Short mmCIF file of C-alpha atoms and ligand atoms in Angstrom, two decimals:
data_model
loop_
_atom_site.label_atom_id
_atom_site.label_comp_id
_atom_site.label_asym_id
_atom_site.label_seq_id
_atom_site.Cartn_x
_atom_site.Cartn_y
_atom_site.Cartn_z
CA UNK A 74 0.00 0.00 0.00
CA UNK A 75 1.22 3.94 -0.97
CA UNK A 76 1.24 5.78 1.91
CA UNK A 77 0.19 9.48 1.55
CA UNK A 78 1.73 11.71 4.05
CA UNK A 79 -1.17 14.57 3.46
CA UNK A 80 -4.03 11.47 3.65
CA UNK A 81 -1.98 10.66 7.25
CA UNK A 82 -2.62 14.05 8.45
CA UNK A 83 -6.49 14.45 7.10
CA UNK A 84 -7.45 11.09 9.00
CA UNK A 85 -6.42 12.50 12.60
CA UNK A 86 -7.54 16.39 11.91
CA UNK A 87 -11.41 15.15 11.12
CA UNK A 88 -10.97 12.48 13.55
CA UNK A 89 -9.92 14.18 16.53
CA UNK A 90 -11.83 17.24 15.67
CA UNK A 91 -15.02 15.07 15.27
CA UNK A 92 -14.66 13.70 18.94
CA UNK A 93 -13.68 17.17 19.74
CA UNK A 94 -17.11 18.56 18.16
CA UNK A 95 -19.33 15.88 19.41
CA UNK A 96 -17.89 16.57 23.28
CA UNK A 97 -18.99 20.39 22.96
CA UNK A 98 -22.39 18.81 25.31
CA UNK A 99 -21.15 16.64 27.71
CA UNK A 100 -23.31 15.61 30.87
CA UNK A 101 -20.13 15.13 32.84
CA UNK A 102 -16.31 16.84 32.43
CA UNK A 103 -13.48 15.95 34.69
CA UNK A 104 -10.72 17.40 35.27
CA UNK A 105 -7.93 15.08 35.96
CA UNK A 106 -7.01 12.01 34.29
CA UNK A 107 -5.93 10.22 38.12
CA UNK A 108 -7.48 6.99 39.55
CA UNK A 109 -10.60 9.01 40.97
CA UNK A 110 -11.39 10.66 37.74
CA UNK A 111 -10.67 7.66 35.75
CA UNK A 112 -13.18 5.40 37.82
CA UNK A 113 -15.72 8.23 37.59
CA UNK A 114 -15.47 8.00 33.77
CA UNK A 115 -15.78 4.45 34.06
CA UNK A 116 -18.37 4.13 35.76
CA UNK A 117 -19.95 7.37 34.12
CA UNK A 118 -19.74 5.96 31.06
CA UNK A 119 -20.75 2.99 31.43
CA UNK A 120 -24.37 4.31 32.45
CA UNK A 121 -24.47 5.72 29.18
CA UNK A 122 -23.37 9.22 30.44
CA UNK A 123 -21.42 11.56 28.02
CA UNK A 124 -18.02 11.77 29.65
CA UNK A 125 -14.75 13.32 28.64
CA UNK A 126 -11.56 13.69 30.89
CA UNK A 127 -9.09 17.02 29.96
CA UNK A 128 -5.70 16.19 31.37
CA UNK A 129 -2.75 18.93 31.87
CA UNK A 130 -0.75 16.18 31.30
CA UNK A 131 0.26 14.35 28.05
CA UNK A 132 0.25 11.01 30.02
CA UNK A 133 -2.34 9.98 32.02
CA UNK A 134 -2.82 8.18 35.42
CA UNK A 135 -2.21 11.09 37.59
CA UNK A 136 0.11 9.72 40.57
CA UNK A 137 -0.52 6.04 40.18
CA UNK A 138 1.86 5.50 38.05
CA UNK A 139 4.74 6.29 40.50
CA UNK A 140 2.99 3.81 43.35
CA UNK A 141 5.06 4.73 46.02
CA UNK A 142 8.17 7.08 45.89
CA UNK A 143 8.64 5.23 42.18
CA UNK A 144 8.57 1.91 43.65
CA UNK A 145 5.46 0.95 40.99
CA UNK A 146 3.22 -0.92 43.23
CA UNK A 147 0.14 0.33 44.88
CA UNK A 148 -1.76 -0.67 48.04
CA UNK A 149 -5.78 -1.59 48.20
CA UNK A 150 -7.43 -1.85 51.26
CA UNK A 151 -10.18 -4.98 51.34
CA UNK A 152 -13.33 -2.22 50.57
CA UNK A 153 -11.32 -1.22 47.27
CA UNK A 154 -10.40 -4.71 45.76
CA UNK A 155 -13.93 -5.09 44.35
CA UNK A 156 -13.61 -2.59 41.90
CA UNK A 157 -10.38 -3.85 40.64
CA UNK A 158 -11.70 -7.13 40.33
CA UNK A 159 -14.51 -5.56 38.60
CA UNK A 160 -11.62 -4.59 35.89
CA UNK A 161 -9.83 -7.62 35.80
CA UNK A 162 -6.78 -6.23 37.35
CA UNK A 163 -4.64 -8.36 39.39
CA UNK A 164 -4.52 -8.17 43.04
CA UNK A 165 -1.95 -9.85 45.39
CA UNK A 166 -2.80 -10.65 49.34
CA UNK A 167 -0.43 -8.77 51.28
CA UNK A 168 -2.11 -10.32 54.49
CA UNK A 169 -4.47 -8.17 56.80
CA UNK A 170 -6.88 -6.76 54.89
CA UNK A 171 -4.42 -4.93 52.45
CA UNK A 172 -3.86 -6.11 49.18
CA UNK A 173 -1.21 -4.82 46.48
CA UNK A 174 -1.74 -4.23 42.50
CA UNK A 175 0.71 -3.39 39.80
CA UNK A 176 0.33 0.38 39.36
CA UNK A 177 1.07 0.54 35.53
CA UNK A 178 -1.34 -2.24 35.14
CA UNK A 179 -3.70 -0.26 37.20
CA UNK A 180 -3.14 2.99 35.42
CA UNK A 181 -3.63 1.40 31.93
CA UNK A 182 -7.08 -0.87 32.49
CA UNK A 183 -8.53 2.11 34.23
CA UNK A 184 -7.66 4.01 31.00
CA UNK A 185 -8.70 1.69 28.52
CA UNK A 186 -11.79 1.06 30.70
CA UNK A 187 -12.93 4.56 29.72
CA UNK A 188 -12.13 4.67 26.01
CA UNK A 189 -14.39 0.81 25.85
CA UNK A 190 -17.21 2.20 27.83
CA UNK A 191 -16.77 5.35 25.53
CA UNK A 192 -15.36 7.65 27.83
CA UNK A 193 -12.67 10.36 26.06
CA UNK A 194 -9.67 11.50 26.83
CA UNK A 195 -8.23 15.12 25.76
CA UNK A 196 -4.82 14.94 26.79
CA UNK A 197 -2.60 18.30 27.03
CA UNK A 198 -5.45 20.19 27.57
CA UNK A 199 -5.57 22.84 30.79
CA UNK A 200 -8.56 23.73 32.58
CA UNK A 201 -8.04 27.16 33.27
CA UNK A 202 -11.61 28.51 34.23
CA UNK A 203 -15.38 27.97 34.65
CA UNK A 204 -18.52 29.23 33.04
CA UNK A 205 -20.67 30.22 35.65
CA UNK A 206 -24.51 31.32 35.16
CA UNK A 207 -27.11 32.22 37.53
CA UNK A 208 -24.36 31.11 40.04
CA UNK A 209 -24.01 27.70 38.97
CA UNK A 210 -21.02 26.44 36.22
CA UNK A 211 -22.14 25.57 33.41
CA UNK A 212 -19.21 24.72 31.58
CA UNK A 213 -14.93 24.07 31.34
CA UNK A 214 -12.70 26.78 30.22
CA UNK A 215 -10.11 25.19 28.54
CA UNK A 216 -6.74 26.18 26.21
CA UNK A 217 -3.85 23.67 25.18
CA UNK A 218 -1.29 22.88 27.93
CA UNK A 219 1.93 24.23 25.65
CA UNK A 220 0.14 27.50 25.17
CA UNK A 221 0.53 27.60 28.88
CA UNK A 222 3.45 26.28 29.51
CA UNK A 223 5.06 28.37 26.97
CA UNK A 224 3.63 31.18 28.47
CA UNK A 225 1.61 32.50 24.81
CA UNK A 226 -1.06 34.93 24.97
CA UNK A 227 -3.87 33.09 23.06
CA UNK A 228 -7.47 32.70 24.24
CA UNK A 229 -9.13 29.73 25.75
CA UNK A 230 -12.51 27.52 23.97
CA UNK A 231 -15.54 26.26 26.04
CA UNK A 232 -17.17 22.93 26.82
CA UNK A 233 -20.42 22.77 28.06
CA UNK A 234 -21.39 19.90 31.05
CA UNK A 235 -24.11 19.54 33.09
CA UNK A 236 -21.83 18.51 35.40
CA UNK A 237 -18.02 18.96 36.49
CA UNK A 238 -15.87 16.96 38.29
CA UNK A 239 -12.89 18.03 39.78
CA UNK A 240 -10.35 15.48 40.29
CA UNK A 241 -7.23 17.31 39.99
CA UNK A 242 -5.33 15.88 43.39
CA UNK A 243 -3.56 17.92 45.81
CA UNK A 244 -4.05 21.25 43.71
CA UNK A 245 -7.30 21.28 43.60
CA UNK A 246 -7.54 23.47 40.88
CA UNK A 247 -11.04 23.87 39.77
CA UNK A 248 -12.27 24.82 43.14
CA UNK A 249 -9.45 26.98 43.62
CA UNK A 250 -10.19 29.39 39.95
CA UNK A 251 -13.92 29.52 41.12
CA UNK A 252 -13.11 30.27 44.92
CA UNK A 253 -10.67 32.71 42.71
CA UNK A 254 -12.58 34.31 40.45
CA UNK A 255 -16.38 33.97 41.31
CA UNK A 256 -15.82 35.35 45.04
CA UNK A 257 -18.00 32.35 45.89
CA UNK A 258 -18.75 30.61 49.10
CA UNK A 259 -17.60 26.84 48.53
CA UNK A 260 -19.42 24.02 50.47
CA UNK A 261 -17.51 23.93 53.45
CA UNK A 262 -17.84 24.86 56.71
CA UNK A 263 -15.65 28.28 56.07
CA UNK A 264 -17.02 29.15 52.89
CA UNK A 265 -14.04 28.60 51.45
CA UNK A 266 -11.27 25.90 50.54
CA UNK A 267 -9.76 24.40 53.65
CA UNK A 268 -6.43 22.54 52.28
CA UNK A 269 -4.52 19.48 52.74
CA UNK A 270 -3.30 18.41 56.11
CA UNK A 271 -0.53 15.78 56.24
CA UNK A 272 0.04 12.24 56.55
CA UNK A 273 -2.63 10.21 58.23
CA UNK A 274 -3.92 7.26 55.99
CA UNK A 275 -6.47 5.69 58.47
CA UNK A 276 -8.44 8.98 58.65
CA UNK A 277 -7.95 9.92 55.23
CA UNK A 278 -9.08 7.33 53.43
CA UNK A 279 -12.53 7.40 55.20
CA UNK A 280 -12.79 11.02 54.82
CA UNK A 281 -12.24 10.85 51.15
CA UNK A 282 -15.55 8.89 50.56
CA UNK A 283 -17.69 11.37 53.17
CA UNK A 284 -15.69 14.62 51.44
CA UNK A 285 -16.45 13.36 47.56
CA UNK A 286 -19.44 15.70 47.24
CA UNK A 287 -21.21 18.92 45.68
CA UNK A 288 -18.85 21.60 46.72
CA UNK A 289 -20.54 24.39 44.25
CA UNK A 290 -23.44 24.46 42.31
CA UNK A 291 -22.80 21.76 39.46
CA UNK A 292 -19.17 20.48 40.97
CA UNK A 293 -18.61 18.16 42.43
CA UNK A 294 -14.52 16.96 44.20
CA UNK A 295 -13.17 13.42 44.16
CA UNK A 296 -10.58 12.07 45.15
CA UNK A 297 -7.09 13.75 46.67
CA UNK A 298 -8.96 17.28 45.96
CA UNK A 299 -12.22 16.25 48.12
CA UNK A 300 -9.94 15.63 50.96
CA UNK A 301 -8.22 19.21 50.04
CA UNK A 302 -11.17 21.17 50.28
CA UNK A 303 -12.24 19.46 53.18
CA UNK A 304 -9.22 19.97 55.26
CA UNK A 305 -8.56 16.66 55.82
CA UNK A 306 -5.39 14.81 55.47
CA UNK A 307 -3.22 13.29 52.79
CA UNK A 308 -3.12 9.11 52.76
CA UNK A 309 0.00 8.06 51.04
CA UNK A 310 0.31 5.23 48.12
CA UNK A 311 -3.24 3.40 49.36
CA UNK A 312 -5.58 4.02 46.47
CA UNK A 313 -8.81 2.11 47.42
CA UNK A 314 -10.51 5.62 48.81
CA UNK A 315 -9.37 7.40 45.34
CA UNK A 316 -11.37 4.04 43.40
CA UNK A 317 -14.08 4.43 45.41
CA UNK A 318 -14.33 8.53 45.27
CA UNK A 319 -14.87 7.51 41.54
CA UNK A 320 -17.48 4.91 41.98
CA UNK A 321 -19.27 7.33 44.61
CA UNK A 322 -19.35 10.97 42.81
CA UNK A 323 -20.47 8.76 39.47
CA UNK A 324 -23.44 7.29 41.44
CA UNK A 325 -24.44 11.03 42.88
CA UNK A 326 -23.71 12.74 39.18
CA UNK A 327 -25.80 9.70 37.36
CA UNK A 328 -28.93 10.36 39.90
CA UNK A 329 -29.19 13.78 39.42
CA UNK A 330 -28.77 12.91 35.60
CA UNK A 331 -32.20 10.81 36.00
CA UNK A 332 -33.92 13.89 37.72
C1 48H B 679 -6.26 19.54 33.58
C2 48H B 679 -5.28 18.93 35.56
C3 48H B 679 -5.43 20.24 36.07
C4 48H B 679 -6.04 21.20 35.21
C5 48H B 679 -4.45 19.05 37.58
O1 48H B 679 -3.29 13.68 41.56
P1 48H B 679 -4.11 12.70 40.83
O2 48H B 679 -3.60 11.33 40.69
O3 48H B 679 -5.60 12.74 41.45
P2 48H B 679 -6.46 11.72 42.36
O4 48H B 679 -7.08 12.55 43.40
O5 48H B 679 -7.33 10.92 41.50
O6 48H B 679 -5.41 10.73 43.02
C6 48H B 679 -4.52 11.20 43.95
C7 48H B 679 -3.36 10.22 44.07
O7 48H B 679 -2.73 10.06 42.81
C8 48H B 679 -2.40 10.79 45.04
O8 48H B 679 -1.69 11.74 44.69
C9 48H B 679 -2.38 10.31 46.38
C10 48H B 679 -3.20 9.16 46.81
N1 48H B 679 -1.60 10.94 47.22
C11 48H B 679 -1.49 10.73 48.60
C12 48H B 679 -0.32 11.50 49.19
O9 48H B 679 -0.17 11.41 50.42
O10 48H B 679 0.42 12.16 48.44
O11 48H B 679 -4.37 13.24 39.34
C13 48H B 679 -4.76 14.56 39.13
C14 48H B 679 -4.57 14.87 37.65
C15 48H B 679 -3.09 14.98 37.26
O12 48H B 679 -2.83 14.11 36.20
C16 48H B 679 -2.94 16.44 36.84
O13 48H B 679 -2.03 16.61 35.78
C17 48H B 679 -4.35 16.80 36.45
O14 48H B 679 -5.16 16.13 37.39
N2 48H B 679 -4.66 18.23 36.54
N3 48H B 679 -5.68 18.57 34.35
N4 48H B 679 -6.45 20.82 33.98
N5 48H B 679 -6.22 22.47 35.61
N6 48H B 679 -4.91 20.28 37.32
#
């Protein structure tokens, strides 16, 4: 077969700009390709939802690649194994209720678990703002990653969701631009963004699931970032509250959905 350089490059503009096009409505946008946005998309998608996931990042996978300190392996407790059993990924007993999984493996099923249950991806794309109407956000803000990294002055385009998620980790950086920029009371006891406290895995990991909630009309936090607007503390390499973060803001999004 002839290849045709200029064919090459006509297959992925119309391709990508097709997905791009048909992900102008979505009911659901995260923010943050890690393992809670990932297993919101999942399960999002799965539902039938309309579900794309802009990453800063050209990889995916957030901070499970890395496991812990770069040693690639991750930690479960018992209540998370379920949902990587539910992806075929494979779990080792480590003895007492924790269990460990390969974190690249982890990182890739989760990933291809969105694209099959027709989830997207737009990688090296930056959230950098909200639409907000009649106090409520209506929408993502977004611009290429390299135009921000290399500092150009070109304007953002706009994706409309019933929804947003944000799953951006420790930054927290979709609550932060409309605590920023809308002057608006967040969901907390404060009014406003409480931040990470350190090391305490017990505690965190429950208070991930009882922090992954509405924090602003329309948004919703998951995972690292629920615990960082919460005030509560950070949990090291144990992933099973990020899964299940996921599992639970996908349930609460896919109700209101139905309403
Ligand atoms: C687009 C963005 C933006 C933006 C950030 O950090 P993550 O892996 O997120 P979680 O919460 O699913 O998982 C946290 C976990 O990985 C972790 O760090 C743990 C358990 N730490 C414990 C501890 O003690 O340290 O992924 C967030 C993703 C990243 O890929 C960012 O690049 C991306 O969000 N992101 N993408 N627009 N404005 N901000």
């Amino acid at each position: 077969m002839a290849l045709d350089e200029i064919k090459i490059t006509r297959a992925i503009i119309e391709r990508f700009t097709a997905k791009l096009c048909d992900s102008l409505n979505l009911d659901v946008a995260i923010v943050g390709a890690g393992p809670s946005g990932m297993m919101a998309a999942v399960k999002l998608a799965q539902k039938g939802r309309k579900v794309a996931i802009f990453e800063r990042k050209l990889s995916i996978g957030g901070g499970m690649w890395g496991g812990g300190m770069m040693f690639n392996e991750i930690v479960v407790q018992e209540e998370g194994v379920r949902l990587l059993n539910e992806l075929g990924i494979a779990v080792k007993n480590a003895g007492d209720g924790y269990y460990t999984a390969d974190a690249v493996e982890c990182t890739t099923t989760l990933a291809s678990s969105v694209c099959k249950a027709g989830g997207r991806f737009f990688n090296c794309v930056t959230v950098e703002d909200v639409m907000v109407r009649d106090k409520k956000v209506t929408g993502l803000v977004i611009n290429w990653s390299a135009v921000d990294i290399a500092g150009l002055h070109v304007d953002p385009l706009v994706i409309g969701s019933r929804f947003c998620i944000d799953s951006t980790g420790h930054a927290t950086e979709l609550i932060n631009v409309i605590q920023r920029k809308s002057g608006a009371t967040i969901m907390t006891d404060t009014g406003k963004i409480k931040g990470e406290r350190s090391m305490w895995a017990e505690v965190a990991e429950n208070t991930t699931l009882n922090n992954t909630k509405e924090v602003f009309p329309n948004v919703y936090v998951a995972g690292m970032a629920a615990n960082a607007t919460f005030g509560s503390f950070r949990m090291g390499p144990i992933f099973g509250g990020m899964l299940l973060s996921g599992e639970k803001v996908a349930e609460i999004i896919d109700e209101r959905l139905k309403g």
